[in-house]
PDB file of C-alpha atoms in Angstrom:
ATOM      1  CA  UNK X  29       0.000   0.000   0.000  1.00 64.00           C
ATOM      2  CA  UNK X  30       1.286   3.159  -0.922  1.00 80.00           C
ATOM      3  CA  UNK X  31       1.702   5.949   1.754  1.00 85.00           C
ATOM      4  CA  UNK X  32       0.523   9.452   1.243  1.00 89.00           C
ATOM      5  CA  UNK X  33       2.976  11.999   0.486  1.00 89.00           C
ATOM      6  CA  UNK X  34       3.310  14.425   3.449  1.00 90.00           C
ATOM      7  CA  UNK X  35       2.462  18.245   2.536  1.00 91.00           C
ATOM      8  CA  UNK X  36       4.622  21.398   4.198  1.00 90.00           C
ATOM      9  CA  UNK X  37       2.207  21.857   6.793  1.00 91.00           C
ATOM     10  CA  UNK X  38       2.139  18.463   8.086  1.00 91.00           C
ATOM     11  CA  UNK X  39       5.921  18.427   7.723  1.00 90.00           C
ATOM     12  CA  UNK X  40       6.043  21.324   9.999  1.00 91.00           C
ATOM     13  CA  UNK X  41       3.510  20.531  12.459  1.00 91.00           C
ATOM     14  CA  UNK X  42       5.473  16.794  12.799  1.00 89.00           C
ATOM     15  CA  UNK X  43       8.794  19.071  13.189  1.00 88.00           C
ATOM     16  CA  UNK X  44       7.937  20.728  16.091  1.00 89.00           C
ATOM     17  CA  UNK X  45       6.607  17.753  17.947  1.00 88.00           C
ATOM     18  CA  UNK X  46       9.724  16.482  16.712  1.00 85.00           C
ATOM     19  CA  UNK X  47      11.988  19.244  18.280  1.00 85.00           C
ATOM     20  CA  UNK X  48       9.843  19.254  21.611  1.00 82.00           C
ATOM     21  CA  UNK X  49      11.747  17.876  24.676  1.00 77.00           C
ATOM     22  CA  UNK X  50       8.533  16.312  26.028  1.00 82.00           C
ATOM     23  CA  UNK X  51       9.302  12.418  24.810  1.00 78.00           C
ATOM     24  CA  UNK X  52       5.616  11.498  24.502  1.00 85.00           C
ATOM     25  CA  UNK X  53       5.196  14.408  21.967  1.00 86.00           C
ATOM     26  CA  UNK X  54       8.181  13.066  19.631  1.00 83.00           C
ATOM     27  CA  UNK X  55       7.217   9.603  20.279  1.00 84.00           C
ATOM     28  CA  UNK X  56       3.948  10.759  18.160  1.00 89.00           C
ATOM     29  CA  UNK X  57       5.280  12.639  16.011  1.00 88.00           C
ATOM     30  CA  UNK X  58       7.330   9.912  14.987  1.00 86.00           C
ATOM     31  CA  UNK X  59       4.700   7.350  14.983  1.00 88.00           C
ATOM     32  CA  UNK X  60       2.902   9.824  12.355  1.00 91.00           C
ATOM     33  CA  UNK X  61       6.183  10.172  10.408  1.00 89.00           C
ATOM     34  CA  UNK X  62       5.949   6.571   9.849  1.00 86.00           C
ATOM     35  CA  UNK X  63       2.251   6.818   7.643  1.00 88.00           C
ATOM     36  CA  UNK X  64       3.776   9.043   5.556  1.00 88.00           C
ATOM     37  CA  UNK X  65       6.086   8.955   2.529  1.00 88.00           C
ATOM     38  CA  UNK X  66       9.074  11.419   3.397  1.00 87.00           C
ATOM     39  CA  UNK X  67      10.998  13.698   1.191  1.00 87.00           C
ATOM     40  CA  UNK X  68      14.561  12.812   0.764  1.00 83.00           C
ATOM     41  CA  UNK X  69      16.106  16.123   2.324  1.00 86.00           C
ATOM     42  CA  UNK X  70      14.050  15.487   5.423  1.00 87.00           C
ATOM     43  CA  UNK X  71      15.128  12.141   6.083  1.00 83.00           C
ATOM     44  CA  UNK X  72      18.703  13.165   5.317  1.00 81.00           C
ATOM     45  CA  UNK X  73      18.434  15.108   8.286  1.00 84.00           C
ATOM     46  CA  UNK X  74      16.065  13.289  10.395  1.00 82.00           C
ATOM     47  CA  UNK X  75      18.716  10.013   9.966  1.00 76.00           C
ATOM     48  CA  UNK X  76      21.919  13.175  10.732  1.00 74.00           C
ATOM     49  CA  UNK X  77      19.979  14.244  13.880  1.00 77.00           C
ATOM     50  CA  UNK X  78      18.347  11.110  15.636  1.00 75.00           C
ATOM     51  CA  UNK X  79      20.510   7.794  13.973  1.00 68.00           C
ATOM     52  CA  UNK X  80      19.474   5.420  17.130  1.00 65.00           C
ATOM     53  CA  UNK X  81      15.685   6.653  16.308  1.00 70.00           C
ATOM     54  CA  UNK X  82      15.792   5.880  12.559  1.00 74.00           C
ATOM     55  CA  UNK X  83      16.975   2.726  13.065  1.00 67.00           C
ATOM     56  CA  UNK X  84      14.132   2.037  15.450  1.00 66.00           C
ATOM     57  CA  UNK X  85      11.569   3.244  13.341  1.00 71.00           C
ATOM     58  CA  UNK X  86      12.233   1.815  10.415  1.00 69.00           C
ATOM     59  CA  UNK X  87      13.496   5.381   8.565  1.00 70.00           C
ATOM     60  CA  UNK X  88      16.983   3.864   8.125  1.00 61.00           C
ATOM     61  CA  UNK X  89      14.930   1.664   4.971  1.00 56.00           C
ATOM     62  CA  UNK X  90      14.989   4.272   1.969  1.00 46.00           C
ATOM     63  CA  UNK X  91      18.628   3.914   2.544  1.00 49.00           C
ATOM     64  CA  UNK X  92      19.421   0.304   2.311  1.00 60.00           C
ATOM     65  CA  UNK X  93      22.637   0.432   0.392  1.00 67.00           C
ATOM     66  CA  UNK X  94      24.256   2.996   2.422  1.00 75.00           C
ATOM     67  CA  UNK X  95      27.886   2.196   2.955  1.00 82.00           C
ATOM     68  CA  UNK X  96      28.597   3.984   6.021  1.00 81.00           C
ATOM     69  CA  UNK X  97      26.963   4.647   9.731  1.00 77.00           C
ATOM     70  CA  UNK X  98      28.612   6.843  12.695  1.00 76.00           C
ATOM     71  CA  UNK X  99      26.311   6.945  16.037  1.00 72.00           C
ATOM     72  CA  UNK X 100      26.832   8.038  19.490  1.00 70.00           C
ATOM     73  CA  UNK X 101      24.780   5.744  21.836  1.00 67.00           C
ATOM     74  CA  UNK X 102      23.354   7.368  24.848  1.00 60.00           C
ATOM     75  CA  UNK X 103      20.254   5.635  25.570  1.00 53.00           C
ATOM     76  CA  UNK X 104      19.737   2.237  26.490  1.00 49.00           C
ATOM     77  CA  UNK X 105      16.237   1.926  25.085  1.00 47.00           C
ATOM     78  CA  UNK X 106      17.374   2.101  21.281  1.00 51.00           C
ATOM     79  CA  UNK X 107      20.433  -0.009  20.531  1.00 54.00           C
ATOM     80  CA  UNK X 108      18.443  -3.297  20.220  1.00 60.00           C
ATOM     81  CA  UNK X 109      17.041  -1.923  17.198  1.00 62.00           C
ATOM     82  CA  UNK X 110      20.670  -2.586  15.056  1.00 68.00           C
ATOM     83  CA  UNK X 111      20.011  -6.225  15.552  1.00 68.00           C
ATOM     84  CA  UNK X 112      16.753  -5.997  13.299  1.00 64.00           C
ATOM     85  CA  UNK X 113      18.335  -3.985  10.938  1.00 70.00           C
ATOM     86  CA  UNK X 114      20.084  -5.565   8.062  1.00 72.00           C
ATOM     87  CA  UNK X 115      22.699  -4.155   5.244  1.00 75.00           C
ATOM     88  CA  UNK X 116      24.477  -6.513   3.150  1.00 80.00           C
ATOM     89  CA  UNK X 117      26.050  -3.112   1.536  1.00 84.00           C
ATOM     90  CA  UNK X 118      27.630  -1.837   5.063  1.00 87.00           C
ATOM     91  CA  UNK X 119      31.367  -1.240   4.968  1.00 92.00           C
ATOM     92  CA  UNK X 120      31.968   0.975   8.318  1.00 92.00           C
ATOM     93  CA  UNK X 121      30.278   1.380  11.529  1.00 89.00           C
ATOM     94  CA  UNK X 122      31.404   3.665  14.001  1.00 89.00           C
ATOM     95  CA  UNK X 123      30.057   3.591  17.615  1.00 85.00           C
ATOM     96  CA  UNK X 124      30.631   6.183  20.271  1.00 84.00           C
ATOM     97  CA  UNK X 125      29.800   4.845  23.483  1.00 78.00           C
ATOM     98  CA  UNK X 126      31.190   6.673  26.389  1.00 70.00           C
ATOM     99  CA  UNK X 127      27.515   8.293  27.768  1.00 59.00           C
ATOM    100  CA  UNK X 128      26.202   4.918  27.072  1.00 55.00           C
ATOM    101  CA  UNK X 129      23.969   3.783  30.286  1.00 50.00           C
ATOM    102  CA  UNK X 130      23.161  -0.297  30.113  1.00 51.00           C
ATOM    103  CA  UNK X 131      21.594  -2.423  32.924  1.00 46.00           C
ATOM    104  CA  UNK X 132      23.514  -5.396  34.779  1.00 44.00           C
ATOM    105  CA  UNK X 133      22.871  -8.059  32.479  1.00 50.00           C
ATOM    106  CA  UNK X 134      22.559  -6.171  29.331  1.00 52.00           C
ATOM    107  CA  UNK X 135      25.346  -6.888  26.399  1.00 59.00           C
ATOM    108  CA  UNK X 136      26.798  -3.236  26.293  1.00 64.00           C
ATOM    109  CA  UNK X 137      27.533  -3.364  22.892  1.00 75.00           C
ATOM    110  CA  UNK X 138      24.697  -3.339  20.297  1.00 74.00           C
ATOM    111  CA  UNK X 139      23.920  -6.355  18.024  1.00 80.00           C
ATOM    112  CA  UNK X 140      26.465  -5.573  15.335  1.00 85.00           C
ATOM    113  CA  UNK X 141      27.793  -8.929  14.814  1.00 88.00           C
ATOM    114  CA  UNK X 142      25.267  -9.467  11.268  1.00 88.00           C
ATOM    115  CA  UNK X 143      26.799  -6.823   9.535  1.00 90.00           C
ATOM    116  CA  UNK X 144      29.399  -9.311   7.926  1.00 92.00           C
ATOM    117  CA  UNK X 145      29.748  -7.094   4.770  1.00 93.00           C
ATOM    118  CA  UNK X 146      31.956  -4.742   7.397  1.00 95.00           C
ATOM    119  CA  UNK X 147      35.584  -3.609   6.706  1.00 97.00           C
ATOM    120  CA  UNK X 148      35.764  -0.663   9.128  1.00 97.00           C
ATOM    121  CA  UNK X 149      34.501  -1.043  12.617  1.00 96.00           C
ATOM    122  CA  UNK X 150      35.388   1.805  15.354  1.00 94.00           C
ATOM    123  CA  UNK X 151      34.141   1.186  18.737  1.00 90.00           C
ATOM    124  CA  UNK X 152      34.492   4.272  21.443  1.00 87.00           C
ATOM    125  CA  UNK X 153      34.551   2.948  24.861  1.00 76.00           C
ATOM    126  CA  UNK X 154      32.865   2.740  28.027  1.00 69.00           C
ATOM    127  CA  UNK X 155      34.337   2.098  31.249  1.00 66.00           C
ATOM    128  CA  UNK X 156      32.129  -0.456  31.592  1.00 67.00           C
ATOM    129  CA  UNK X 157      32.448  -2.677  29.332  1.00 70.00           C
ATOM    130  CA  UNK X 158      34.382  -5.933  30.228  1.00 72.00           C
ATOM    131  CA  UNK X 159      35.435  -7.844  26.933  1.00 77.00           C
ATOM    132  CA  UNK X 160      34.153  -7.993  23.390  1.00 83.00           C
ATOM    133  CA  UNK X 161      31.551 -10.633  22.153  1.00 85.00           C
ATOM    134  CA  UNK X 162      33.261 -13.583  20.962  1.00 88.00           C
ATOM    135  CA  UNK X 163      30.722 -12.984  17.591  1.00 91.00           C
ATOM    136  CA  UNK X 164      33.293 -10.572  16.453  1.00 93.00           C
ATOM    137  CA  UNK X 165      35.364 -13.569  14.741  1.00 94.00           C
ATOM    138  CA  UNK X 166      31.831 -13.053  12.104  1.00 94.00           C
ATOM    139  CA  UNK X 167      33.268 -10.150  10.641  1.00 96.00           C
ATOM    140  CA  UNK X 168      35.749 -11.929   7.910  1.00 96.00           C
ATOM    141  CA  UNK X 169      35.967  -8.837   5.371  1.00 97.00           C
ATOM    142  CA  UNK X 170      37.261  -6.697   8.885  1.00 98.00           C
ATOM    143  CA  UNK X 171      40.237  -4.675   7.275  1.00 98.00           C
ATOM    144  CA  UNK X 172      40.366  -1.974  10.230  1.00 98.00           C
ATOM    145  CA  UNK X 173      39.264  -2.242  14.018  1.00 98.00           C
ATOM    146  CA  UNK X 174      39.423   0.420  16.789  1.00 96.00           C
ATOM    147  CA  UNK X 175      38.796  -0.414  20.257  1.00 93.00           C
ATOM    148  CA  UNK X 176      39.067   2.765  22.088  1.00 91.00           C
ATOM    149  CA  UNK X 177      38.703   3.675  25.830  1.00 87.00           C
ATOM    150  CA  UNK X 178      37.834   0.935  27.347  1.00 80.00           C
ATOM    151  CA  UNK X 179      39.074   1.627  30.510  1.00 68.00           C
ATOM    152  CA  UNK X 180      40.158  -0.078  33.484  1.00 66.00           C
ATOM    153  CA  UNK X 181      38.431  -3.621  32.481  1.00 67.00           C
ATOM    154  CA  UNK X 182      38.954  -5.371  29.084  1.00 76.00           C
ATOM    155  CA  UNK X 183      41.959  -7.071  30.331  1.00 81.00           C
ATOM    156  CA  UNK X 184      42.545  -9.160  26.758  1.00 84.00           C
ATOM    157  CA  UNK X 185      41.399  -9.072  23.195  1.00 89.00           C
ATOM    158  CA  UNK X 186      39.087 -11.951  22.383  1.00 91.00           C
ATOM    159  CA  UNK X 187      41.051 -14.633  20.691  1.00 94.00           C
ATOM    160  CA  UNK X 188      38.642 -14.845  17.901  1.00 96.00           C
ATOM    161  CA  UNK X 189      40.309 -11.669  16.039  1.00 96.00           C
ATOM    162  CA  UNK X 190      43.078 -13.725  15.102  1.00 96.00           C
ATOM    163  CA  UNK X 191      41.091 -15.797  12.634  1.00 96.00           C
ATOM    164  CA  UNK X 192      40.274 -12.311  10.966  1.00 97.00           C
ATOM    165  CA  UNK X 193      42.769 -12.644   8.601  1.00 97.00           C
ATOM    166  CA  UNK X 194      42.281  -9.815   6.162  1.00 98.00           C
ATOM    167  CA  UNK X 195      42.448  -7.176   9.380  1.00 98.00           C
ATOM    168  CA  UNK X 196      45.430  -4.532   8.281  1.00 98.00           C
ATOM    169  CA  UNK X 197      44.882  -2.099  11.584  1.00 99.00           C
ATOM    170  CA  UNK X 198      44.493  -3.437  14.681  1.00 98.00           C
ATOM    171  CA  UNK X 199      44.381  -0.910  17.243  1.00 98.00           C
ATOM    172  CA  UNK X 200      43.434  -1.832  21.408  1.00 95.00           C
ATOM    173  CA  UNK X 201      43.928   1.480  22.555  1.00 94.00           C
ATOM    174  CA  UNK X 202      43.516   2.366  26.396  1.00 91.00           C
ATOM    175  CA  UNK X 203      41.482  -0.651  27.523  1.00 89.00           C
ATOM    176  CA  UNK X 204      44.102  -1.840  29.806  1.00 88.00           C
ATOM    177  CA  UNK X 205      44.729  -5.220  28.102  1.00 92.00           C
ATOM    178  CA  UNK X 206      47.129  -7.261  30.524  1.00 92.00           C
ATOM    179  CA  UNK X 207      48.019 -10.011  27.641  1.00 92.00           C
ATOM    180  CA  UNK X 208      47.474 -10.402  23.703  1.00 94.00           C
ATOM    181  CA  UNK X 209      46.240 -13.932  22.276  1.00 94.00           C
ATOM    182  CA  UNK X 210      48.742 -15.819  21.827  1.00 92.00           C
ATOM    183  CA  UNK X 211      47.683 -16.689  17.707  1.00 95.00           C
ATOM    184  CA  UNK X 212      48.001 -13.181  16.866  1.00 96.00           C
ATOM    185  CA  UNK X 213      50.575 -14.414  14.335  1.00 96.00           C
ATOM    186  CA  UNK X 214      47.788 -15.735  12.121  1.00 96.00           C
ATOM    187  CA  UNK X 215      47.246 -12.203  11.597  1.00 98.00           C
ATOM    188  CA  UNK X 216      49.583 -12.315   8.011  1.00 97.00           C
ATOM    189  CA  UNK X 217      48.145  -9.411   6.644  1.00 98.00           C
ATOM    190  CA  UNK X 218      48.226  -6.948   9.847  1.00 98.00           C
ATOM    191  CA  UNK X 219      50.365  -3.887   8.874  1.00 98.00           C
ATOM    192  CA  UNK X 220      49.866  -1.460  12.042  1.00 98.00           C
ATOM    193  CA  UNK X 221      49.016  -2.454  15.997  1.00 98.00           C
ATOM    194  CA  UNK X 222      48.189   0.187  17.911  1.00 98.00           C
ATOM    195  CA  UNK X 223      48.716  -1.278  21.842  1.00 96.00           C
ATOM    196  CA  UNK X 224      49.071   2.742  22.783  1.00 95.00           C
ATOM    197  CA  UNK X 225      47.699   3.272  26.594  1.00 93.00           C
ATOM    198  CA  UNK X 226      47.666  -0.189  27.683  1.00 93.00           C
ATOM    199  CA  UNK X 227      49.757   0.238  30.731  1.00 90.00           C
ATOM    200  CA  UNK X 228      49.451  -3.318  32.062  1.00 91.00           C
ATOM    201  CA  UNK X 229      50.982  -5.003  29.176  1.00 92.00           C
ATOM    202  CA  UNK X 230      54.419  -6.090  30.039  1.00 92.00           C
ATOM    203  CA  UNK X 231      55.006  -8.454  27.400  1.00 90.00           C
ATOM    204  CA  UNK X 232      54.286  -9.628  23.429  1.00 93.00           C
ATOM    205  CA  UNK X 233      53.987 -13.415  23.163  1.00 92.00           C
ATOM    206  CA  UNK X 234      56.646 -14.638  20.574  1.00 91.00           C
ATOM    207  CA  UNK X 235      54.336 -15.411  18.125  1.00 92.00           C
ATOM    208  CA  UNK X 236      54.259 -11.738  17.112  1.00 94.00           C
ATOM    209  CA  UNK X 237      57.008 -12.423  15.195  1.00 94.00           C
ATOM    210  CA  UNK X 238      55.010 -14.090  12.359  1.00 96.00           C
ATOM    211  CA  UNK X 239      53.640 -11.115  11.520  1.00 97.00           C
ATOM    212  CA  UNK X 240      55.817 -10.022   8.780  1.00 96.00           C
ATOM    213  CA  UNK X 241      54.016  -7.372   7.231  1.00 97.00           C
ATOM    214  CA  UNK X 242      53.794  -5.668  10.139  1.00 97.00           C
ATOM    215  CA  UNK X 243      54.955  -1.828   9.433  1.00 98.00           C
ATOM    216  CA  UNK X 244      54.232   0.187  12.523  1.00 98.00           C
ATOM    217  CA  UNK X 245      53.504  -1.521  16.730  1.00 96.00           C
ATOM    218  CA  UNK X 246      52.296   1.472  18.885  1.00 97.00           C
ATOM    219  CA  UNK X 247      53.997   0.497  22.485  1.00 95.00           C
ATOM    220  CA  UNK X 248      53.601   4.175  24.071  1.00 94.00           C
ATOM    221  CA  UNK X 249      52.357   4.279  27.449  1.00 93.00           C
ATOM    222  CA  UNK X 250      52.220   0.325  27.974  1.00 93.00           C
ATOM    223  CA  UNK X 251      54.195  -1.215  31.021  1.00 91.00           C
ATOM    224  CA  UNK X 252      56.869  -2.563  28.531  1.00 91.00           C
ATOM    225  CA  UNK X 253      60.131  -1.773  30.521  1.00 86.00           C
ATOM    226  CA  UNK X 254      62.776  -3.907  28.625  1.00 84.00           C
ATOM    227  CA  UNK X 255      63.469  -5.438  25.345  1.00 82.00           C
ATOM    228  CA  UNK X 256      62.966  -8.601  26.597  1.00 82.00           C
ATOM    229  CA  UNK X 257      59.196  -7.295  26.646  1.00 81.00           C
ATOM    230  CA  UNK X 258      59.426  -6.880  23.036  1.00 88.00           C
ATOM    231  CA  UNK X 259      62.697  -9.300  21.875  1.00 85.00           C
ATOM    232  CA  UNK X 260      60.302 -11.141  19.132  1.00 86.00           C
ATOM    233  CA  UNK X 261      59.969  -7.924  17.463  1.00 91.00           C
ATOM    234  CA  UNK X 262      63.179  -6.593  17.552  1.00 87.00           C
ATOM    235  CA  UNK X 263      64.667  -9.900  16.475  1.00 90.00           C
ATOM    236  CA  UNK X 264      62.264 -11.244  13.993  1.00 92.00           C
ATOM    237  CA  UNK X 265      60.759  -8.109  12.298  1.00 94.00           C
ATOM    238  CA  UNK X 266      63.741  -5.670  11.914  1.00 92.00           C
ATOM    239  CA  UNK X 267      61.608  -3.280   9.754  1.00 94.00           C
ATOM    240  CA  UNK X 268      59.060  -2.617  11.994  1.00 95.00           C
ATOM    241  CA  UNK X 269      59.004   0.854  13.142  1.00 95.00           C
ATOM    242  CA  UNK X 270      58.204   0.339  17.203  1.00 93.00           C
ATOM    243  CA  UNK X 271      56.815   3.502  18.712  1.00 93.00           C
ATOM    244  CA  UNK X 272      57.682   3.293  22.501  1.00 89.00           C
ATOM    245  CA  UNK X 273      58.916   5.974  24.691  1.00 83.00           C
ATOM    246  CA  UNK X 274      62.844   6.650  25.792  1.00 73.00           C
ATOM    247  CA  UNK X 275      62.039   6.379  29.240  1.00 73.00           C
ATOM    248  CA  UNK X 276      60.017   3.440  29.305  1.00 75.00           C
ATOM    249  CA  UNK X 277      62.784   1.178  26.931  1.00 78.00           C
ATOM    250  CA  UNK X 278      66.399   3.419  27.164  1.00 72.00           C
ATOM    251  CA  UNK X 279      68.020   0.226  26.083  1.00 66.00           C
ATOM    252  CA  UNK X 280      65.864   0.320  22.989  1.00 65.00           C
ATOM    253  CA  UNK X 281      66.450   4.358  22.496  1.00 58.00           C
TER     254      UNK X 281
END
């Protein structure tokens, strides 16, 4: 059945429900939003201003094939919408989650783990947040993945990451990781790690060495304090560029 196109006064009068801070008036004018067929240049900015809400209303549809989605996730009631949500076309997700609020035995992190077409994923951190959902290992066209600002509680990656072998940049950055998995060498095609703020991490297994494409390993600010913390490296991958500071390494200065 095809839905009436809305007229400028409607448009309007749906706006400032819209733009209201009482939630039961933009809960309506949303549910009215949804009868309607929507101009493009309103739902350009309707998906720009409320992404969590489009998703959960369905006004993410006219836009199937899009290729790219940034949100910041602040409330806990709309998240559970990505899961219903599908995108075979979707190459980069980024999620800011550092006002996210989630109950006890809520997964913090949204269902993202069907979008296998992904080769970009950024996640922004939240304190809160313990580990990452072993349903990463999904995501086989991953070329790029940011953890960042995780805090004081992801104490190691999920070993499932090494089996994403087409990943070029890895980068755990501030989420206090104590250890990395000790089959990261399966990564062959991984070209940067960024391990940058990770001030537990005394040590790289030796299986690091294998990977030999590796171009640039971000050791700033982790609690490396001697070669011997990073011997595979220097040893095995001589053209690796190894960012670590002065004071933390001298021998390595």
């Amino acid at each position: 059945m095809t839905k009436p196109f809305i007229n400028d006064e409607q448009l309007q009068n749906l706006k400032q429900l819209l733009q209201s801070k009482d939630s039961t008036n933009q809960q309506l004018a949303l549910s009215l939003l949804q009868g309607f067929e929507l101009p493009l240049c309103f739902l350009n900015e309707l998906r720009s201003r409320y992404p969590m809400v489009c998703l959960a209303y369905g006004f993410y549809r006219p836009f199937e094939g899009i290729r790219k989605i940034s949100l910041h996730i602040h409330n806990h009631a709309f998240p559970a919408a990505l899961g219903s949500f599908e995108n075979t076309q979707l190459e980069a997700l980024e999620l800011d989650m550092k006002d996210r609020f989630f109950y006890l035995n809520e997964d913090p992190i949204p269902p993202i783990w069907h979008f296998t077409s992904l080769k970009q994923l950024m996640i922004k951190g939240n304190w809160s947040v313990h580990s990452l959902s072993s349903s990463i290992g999904q995501l086989h066209q991953l070329e790029s993945l940011d953890v960042i600002d995780f805090g004081c509680n992801m104490h190691t990656m999920p070993e499932e990451i090494c089996y994403l072998t087409r990943l070029k940049h890895l980068s755990f950055q501030d989420c206090r990781l104590e250890q990395l998995p000790l089959k990261i060498g399966r990564l062959k095609n991984l070209e940067t790690l960024n391990l940058r703020g990770n001030w537990c991490l005394e040590w790289l297994p030796k299986h690091i060495r294998y990977l030999q494409k590796l171009k640039v390993l971000d050791l700033r600010g982790t609690g490396i304090r001697s070669v011997s913390g990073i011997e595979s490296v220097v040893k095995y991958l001589p053209n690796t560029e190894i960012l670590i500071h002065p004071l933390d390494v001298p021998q390595y200065a």
